[in-house]
mmCIF file with all atom_site columns, C-alpha atoms in Angstrom:
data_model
loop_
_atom_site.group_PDB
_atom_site.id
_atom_site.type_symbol
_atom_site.label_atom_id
_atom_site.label_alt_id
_atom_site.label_comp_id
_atom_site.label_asym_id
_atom_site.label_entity_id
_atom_site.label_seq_id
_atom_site.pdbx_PDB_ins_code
_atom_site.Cartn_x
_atom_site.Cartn_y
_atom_site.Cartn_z
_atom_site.occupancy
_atom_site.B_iso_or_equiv
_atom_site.pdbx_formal_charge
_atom_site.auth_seq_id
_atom_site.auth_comp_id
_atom_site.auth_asym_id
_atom_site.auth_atom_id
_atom_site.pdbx_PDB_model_num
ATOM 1   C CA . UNK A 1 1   ? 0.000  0.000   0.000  1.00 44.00 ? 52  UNK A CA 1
ATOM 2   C CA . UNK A 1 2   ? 0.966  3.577   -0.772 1.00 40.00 ? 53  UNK A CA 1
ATOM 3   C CA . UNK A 1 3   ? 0.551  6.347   1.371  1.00 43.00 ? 54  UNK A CA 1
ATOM 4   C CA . UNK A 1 4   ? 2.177  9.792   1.618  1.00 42.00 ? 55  UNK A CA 1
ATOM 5   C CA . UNK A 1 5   ? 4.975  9.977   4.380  1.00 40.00 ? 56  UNK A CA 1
ATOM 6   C CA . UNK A 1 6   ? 4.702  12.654  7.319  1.00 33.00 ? 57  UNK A CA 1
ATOM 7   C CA . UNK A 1 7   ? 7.483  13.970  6.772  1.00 34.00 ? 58  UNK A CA 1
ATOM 8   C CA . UNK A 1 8   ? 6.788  15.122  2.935  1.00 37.00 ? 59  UNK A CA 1
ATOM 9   C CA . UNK A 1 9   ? 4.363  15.197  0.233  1.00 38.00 ? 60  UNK A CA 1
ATOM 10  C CA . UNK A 1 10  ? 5.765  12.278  -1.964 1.00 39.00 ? 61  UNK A CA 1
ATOM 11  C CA . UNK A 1 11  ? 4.448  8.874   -1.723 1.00 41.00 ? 62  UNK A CA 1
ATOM 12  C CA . UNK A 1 12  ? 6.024  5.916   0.265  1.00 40.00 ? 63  UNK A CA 1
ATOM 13  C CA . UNK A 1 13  ? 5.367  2.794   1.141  1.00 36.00 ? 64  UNK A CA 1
ATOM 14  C CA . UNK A 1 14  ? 3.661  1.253   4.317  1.00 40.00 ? 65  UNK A CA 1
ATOM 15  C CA . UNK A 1 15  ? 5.524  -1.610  6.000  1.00 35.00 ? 66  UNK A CA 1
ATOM 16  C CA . UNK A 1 16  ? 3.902  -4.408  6.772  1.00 43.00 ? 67  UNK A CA 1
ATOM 17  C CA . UNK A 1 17  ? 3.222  -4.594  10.482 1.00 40.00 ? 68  UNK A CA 1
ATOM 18  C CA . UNK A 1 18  ? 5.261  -8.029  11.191 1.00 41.00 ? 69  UNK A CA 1
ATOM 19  C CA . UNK A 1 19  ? 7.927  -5.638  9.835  1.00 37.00 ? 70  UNK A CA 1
ATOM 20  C CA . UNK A 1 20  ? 7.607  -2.992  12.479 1.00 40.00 ? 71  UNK A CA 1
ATOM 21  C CA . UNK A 1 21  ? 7.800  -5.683  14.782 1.00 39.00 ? 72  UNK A CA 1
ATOM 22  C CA . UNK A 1 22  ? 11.215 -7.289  13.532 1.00 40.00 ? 73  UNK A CA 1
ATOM 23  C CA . UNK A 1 23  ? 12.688 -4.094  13.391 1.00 37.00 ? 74  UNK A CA 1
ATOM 24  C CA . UNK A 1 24  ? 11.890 -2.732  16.728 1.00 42.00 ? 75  UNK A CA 1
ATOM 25  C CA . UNK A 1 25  ? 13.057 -6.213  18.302 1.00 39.00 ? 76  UNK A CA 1
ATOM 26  C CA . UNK A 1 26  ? 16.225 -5.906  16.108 1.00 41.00 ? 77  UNK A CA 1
ATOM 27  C CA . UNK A 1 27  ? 16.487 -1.815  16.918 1.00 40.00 ? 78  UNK A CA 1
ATOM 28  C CA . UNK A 1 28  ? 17.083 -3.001  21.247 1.00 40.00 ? 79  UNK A CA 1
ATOM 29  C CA . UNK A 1 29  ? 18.839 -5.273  21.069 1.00 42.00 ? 80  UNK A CA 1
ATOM 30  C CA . UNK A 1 30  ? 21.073 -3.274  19.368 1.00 38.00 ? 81  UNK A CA 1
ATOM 31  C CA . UNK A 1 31  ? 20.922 -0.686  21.520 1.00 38.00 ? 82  UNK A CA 1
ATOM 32  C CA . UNK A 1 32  ? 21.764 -3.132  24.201 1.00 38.00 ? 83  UNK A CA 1
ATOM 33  C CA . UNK A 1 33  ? 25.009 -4.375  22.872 1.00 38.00 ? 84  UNK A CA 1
ATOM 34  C CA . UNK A 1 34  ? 25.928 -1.223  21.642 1.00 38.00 ? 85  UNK A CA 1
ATOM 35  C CA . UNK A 1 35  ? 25.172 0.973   24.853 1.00 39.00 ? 86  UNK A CA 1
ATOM 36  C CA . UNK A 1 36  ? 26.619 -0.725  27.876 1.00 42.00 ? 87  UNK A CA 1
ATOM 37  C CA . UNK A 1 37  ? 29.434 2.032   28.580 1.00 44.00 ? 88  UNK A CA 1
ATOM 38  C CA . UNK A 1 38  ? 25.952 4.427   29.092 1.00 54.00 ? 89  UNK A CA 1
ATOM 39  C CA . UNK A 1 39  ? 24.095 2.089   31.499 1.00 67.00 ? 90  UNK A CA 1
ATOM 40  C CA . UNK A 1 40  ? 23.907 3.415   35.519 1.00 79.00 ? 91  UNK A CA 1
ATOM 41  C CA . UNK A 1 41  ? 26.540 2.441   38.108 1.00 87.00 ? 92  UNK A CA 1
ATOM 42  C CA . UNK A 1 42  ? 25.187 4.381   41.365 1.00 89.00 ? 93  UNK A CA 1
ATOM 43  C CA . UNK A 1 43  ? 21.966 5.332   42.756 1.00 90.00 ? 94  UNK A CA 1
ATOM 44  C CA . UNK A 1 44  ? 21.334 8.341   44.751 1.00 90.00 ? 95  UNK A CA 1
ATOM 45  C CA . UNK A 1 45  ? 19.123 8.392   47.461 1.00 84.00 ? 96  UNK A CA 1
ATOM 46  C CA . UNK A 1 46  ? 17.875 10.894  49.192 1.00 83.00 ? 97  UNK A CA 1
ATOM 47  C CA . UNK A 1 47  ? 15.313 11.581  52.002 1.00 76.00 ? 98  UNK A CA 1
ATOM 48  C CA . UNK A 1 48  ? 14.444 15.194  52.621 1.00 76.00 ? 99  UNK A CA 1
ATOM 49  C CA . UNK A 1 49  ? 18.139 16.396  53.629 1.00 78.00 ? 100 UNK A CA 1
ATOM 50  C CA . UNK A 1 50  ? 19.844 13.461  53.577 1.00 80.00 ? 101 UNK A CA 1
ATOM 51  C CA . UNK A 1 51  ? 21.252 11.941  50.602 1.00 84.00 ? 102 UNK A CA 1
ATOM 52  C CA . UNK A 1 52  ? 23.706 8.371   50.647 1.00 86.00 ? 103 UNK A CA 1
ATOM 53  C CA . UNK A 1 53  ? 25.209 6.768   47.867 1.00 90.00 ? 104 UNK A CA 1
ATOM 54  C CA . UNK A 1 54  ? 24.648 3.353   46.706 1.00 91.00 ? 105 UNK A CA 1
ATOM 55  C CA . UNK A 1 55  ? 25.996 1.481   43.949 1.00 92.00 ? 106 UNK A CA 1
ATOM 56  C CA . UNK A 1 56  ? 24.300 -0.693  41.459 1.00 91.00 ? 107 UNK A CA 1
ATOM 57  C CA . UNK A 1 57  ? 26.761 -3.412  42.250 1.00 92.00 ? 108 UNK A CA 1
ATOM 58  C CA . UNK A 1 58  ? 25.806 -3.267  46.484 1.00 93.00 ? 109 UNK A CA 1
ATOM 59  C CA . UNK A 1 59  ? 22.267 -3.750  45.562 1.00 90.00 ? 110 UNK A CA 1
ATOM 60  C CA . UNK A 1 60  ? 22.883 -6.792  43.327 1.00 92.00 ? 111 UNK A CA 1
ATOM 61  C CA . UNK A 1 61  ? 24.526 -8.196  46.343 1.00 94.00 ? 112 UNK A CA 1
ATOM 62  C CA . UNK A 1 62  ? 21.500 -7.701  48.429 1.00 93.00 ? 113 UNK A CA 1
ATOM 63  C CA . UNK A 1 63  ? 19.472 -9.037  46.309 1.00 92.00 ? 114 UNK A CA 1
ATOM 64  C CA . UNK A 1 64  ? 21.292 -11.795 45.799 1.00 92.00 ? 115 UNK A CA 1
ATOM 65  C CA . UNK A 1 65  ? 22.011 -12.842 49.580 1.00 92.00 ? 116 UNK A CA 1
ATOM 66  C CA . UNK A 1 66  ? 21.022 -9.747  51.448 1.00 92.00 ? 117 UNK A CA 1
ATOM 67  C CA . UNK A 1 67  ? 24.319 -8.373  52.074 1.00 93.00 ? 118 UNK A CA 1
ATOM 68  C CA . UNK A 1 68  ? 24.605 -5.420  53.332 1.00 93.00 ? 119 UNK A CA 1
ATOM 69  C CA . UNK A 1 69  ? 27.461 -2.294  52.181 1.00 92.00 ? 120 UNK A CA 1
ATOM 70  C CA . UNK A 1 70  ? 27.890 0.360   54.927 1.00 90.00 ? 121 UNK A CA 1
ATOM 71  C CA . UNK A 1 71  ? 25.212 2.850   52.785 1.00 88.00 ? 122 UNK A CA 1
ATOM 72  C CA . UNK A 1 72  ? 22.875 -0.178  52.470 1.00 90.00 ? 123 UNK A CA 1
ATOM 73  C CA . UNK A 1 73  ? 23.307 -0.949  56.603 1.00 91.00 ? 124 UNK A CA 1
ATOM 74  C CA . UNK A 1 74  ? 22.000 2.917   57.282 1.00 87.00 ? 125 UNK A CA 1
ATOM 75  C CA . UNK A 1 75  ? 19.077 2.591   55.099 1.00 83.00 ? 126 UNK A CA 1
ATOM 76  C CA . UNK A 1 76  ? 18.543 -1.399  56.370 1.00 87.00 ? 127 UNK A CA 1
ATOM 77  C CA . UNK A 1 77  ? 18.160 0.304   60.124 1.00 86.00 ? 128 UNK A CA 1
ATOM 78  C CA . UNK A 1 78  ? 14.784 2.139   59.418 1.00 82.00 ? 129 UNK A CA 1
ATOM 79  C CA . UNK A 1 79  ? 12.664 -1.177  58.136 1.00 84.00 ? 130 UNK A CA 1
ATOM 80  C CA . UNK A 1 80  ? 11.922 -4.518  59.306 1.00 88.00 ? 131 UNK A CA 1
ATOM 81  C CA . UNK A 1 81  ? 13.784 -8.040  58.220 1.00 91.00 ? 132 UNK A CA 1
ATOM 82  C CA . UNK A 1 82  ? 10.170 -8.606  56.275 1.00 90.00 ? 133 UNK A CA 1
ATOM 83  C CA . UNK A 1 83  ? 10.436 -5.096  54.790 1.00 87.00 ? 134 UNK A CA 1
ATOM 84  C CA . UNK A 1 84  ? 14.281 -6.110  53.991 1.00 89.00 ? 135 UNK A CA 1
ATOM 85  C CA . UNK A 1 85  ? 12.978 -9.695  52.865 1.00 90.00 ? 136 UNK A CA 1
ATOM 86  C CA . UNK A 1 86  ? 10.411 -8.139  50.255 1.00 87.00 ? 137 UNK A CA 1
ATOM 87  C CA . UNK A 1 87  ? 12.492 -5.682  49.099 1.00 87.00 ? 138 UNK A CA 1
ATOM 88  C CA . UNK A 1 88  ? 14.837 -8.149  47.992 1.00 89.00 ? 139 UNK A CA 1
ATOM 89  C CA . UNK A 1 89  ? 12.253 -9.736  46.028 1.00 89.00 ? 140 UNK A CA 1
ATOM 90  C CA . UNK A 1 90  ? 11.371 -6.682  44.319 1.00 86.00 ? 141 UNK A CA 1
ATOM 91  C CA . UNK A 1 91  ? 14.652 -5.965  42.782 1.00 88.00 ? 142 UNK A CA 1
ATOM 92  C CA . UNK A 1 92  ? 14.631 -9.328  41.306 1.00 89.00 ? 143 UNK A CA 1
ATOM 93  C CA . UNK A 1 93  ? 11.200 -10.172 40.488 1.00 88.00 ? 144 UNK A CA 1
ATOM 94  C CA . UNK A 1 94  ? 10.700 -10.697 37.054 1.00 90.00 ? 145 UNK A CA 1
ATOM 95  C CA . UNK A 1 95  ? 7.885  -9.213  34.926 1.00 87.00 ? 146 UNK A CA 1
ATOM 96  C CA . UNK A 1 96  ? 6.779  -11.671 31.965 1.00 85.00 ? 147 UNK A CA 1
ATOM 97  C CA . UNK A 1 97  ? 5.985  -9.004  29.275 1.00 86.00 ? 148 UNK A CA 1
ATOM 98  C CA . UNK A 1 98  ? 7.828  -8.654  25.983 1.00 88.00 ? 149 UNK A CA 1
ATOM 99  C CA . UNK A 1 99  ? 9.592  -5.339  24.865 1.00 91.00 ? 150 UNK A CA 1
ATOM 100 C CA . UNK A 1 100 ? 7.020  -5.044  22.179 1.00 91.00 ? 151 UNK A CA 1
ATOM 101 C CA . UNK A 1 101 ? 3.860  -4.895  24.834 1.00 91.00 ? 152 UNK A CA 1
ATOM 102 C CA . UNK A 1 102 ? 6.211  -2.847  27.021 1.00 91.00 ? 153 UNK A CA 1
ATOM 103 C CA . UNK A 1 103 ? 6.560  -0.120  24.435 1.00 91.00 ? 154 UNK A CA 1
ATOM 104 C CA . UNK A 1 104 ? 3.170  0.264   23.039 1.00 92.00 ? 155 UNK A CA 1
ATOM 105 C CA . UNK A 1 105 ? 1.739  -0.014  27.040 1.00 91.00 ? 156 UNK A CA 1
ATOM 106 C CA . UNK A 1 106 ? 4.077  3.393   27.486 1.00 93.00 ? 157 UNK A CA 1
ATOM 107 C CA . UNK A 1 107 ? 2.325  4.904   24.552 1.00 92.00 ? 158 UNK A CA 1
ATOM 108 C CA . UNK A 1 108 ? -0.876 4.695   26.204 1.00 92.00 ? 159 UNK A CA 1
ATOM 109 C CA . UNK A 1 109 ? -2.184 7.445   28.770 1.00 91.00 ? 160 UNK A CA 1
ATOM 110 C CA . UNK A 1 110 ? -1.971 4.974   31.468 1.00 87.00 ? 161 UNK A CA 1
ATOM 111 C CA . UNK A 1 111 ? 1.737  4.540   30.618 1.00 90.00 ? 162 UNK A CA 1
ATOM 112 C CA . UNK A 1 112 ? 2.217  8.207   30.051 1.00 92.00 ? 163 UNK A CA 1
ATOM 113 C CA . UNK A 1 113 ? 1.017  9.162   33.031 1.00 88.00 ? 164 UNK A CA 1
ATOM 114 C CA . UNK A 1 114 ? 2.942  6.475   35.186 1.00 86.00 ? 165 UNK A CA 1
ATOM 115 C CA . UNK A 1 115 ? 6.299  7.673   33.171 1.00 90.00 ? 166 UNK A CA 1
ATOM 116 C CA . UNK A 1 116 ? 5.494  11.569  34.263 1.00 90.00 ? 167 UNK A CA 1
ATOM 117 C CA . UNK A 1 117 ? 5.147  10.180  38.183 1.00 86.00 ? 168 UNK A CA 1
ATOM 118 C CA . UNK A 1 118 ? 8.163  8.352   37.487 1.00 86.00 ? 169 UNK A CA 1
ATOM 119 C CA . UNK A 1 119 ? 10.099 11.405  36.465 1.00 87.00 ? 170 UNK A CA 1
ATOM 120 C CA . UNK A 1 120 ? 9.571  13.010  39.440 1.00 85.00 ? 171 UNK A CA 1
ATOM 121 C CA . UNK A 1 121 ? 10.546 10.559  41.538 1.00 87.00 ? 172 UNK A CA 1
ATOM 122 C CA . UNK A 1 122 ? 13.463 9.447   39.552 1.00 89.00 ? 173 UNK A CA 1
ATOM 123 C CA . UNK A 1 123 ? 16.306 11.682  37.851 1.00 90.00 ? 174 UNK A CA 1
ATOM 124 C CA . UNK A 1 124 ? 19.743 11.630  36.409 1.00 90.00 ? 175 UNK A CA 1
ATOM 125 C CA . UNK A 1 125 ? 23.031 13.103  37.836 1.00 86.00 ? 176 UNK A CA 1
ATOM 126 C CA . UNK A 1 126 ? 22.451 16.242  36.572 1.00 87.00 ? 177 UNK A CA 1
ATOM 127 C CA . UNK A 1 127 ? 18.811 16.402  37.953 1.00 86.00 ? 178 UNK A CA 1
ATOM 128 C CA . UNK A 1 128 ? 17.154 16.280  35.093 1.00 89.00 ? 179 UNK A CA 1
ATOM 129 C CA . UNK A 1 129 ? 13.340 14.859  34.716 1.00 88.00 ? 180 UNK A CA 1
ATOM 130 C CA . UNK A 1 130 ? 13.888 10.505  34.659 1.00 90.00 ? 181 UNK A CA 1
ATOM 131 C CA . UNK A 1 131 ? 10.627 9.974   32.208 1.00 92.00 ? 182 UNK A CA 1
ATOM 132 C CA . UNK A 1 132 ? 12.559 9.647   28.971 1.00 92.00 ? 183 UNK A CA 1
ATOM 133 C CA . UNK A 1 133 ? 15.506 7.773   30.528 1.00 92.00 ? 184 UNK A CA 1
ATOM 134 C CA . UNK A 1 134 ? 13.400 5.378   32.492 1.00 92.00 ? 185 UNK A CA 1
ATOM 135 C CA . UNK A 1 135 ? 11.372 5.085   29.057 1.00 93.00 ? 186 UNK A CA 1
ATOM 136 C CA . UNK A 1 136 ? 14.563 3.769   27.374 1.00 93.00 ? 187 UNK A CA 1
ATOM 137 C CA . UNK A 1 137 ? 15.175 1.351   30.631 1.00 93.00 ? 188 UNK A CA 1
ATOM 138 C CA . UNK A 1 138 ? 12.092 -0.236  30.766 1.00 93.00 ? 189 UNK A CA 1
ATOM 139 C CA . UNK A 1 139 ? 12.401 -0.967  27.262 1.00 93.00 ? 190 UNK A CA 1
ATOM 140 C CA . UNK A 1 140 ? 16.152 -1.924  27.064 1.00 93.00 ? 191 UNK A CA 1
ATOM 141 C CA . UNK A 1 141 ? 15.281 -4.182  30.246 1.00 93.00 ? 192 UNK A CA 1
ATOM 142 C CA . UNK A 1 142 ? 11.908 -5.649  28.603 1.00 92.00 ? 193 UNK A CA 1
ATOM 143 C CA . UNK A 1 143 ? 14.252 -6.847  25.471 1.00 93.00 ? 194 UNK A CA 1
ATOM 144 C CA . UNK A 1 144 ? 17.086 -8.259  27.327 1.00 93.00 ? 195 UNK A CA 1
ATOM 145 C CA . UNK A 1 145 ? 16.628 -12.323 27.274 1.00 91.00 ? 196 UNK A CA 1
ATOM 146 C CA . UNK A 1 146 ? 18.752 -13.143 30.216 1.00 90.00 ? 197 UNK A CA 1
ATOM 147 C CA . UNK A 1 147 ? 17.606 -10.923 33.190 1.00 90.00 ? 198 UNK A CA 1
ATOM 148 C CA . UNK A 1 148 ? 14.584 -9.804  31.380 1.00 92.00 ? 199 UNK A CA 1
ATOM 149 C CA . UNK A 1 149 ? 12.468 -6.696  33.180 1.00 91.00 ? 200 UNK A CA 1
ATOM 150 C CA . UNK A 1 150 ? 13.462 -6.357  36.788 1.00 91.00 ? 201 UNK A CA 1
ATOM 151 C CA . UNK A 1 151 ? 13.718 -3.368  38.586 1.00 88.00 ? 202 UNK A CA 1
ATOM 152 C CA . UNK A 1 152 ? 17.640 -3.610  38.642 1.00 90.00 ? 203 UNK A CA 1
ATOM 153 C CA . UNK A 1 153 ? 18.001 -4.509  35.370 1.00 91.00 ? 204 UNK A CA 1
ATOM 154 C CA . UNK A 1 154 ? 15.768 -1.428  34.953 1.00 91.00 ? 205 UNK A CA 1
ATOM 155 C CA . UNK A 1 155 ? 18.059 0.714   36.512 1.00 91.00 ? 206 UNK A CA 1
ATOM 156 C CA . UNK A 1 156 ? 21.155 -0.919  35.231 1.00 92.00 ? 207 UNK A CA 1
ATOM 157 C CA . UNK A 1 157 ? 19.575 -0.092  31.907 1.00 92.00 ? 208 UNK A CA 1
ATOM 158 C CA . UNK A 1 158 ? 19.250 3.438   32.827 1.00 92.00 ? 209 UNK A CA 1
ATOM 159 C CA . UNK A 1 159 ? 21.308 6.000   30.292 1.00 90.00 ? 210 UNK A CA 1
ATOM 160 C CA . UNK A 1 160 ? 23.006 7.490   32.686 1.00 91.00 ? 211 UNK A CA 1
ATOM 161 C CA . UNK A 1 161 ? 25.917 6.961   34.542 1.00 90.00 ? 212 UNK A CA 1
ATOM 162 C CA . UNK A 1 162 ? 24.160 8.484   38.116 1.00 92.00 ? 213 UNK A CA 1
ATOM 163 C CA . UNK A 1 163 ? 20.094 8.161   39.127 1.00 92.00 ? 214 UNK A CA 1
ATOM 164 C CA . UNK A 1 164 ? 18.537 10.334  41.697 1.00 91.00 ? 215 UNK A CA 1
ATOM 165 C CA . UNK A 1 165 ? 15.521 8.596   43.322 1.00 86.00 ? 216 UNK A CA 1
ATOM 166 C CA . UNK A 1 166 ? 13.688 11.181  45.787 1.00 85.00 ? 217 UNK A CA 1
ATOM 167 C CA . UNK A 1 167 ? 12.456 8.866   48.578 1.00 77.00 ? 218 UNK A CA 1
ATOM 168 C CA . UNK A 1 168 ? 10.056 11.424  50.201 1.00 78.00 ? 219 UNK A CA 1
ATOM 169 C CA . UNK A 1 169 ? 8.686  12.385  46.390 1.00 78.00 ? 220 UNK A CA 1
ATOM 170 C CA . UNK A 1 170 ? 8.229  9.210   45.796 1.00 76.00 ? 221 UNK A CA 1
ATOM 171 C CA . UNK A 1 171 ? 6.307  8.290   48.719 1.00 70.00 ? 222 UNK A CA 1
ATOM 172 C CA . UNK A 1 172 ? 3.764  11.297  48.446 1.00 72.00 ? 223 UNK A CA 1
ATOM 173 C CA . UNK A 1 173 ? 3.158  10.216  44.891 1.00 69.00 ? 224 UNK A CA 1
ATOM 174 C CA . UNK A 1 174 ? 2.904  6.707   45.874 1.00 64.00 ? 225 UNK A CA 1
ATOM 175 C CA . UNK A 1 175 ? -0.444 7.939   47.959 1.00 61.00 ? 226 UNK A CA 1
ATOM 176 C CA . UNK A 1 176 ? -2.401 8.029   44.676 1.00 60.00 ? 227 UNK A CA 1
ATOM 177 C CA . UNK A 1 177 ? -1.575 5.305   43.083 1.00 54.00 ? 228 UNK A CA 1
ATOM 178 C CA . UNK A 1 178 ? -3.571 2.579   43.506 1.00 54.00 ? 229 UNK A CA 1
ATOM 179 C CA . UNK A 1 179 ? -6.048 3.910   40.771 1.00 59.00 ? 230 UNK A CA 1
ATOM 180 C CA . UNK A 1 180 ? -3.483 4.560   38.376 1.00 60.00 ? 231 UNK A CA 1
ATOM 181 C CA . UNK A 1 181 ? -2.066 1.392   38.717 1.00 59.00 ? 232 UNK A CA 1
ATOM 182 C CA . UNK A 1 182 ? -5.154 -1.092  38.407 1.00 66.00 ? 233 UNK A CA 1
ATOM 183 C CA . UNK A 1 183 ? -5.889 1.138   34.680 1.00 68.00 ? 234 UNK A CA 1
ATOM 184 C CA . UNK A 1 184 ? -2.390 0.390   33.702 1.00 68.00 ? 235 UNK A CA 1
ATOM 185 C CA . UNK A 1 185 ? -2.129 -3.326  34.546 1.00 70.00 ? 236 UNK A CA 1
ATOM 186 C CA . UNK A 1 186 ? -5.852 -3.633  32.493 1.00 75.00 ? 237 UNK A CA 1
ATOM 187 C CA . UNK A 1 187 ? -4.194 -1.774  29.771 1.00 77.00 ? 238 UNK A CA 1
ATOM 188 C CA . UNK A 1 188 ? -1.142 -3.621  30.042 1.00 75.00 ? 239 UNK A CA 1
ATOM 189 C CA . UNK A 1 189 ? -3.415 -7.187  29.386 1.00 78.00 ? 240 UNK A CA 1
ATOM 190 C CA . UNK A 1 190 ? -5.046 -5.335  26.956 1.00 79.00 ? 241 UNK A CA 1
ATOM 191 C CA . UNK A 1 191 ? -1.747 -4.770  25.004 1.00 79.00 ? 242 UNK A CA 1
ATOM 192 C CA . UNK A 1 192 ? -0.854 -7.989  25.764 1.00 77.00 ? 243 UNK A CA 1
ATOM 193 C CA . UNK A 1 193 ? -4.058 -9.537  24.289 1.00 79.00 ? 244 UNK A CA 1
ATOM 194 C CA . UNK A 1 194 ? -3.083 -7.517  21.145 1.00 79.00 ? 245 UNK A CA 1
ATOM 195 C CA . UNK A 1 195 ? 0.200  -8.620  20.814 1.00 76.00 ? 246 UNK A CA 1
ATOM 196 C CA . UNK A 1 196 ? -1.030 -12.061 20.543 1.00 77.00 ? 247 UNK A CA 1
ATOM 197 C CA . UNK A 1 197 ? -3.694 -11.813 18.544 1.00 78.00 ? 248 UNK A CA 1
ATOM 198 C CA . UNK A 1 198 ? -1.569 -9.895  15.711 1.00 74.00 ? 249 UNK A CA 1
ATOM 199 C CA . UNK A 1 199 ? 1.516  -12.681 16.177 1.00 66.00 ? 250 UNK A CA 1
ATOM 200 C CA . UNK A 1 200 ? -1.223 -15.608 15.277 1.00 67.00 ? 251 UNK A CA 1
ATOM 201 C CA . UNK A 1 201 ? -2.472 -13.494 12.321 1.00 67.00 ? 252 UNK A CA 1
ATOM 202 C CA . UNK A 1 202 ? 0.649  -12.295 11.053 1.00 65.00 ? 253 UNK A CA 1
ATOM 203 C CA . UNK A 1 203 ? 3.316  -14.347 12.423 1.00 61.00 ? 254 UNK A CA 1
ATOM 204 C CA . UNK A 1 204 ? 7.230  -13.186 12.034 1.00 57.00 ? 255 UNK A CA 1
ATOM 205 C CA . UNK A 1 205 ? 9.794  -15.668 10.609 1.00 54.00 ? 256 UNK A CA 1
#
């Protein structure tokens, strides 16, 4: 089929949509092998005044056997071992959605609106907004087929060498929620649904 491009007035042609597909699979992991010198090392954290460091690599070794680094140990101090025993979970826990699903479930307003939260809660070095960067993450995280979407493959993924996380924003945020979050798992199934239905009609080689 030929339709005029958005970009000028001459005709071009429309890819097929199993096409689209390919590509964008092909497109991250790309990026992935191409982009690991970019991917975060250290997370900031900080609480009203207080800020710590902590680096990607102390976290995997928390969740991995709940050790605990010296910035990790005055965090560990204000929650419970349950509290410490479930947040160990949650950096590992693995989502089972594809990067294709991911990245049309941000292009809904559900997913919009969860990436704007996110960029106030999360930010890079140089305190800028986190939406875009934790855009590229999720996706980047969603595509890789070892670890797969975890929230610290999510912030390994992230294109910066530094994130800021802002506890206390985070929290007040966290308040409203709930509502947000049931729309964007039905979306998310949704998507899913989608995803399917299109692979059985037009599967890719």
């Amino acid at each position: 089929m030929v339709a005029n491009c958005y970009w000028t007035s001459s005709p071009c042609l429309r890819w097929p949509r199993r096409w689209s597909l390919a590509l964008g699979l092909g497109l991250a992991q790309a990026l992935l092998l191409t982009l690991p010198s970019w991917s975060a090392e250290r997370v900031l954290v900080s609480y009203g005044a207080l800020e710590r460091s902590v680096t990607l690599d102390e976290l995997e070794a928390f969740a991995r056997d709940g050790s605990l680094s010296r910035s990790l140990a005055f965090y560990a101090r204000f929650f419970t071992p349950e509290e410490l025993a479930q947040m160990r979970g949650f950096l590992t826990q693995r989502a089972d959605v594809g990067v294709v699903a991911v990245s049309r479930f941000l292009d809904t307003p559900q997913g919009e609106y969860l990436l704007e939260q996110l960029g106030d809660v999360v930010q890079t070095g140089a305190r800028q907004p986190g939406a875009k960067p934790s855009r590229a993450a999720l996706v980047l995280a969603a595509a890789d087929p070892e670890e797969g979407l975890t929230l610290l493959n999510v912030m390994r993924q992230f294109p910066t060498t530094t994130i800021r996380l802002d506890i206390e924003q985070g929290l007040t945020i966290a308040r409203g929620l709930d509502q947000a979050i049931n729309q964007a798992n039905l979306a998310l199934n949704l998507v899913n649904q989608q995803a399917r239905r299109e692979v059985v009609a037009d599967p890719i080689p």
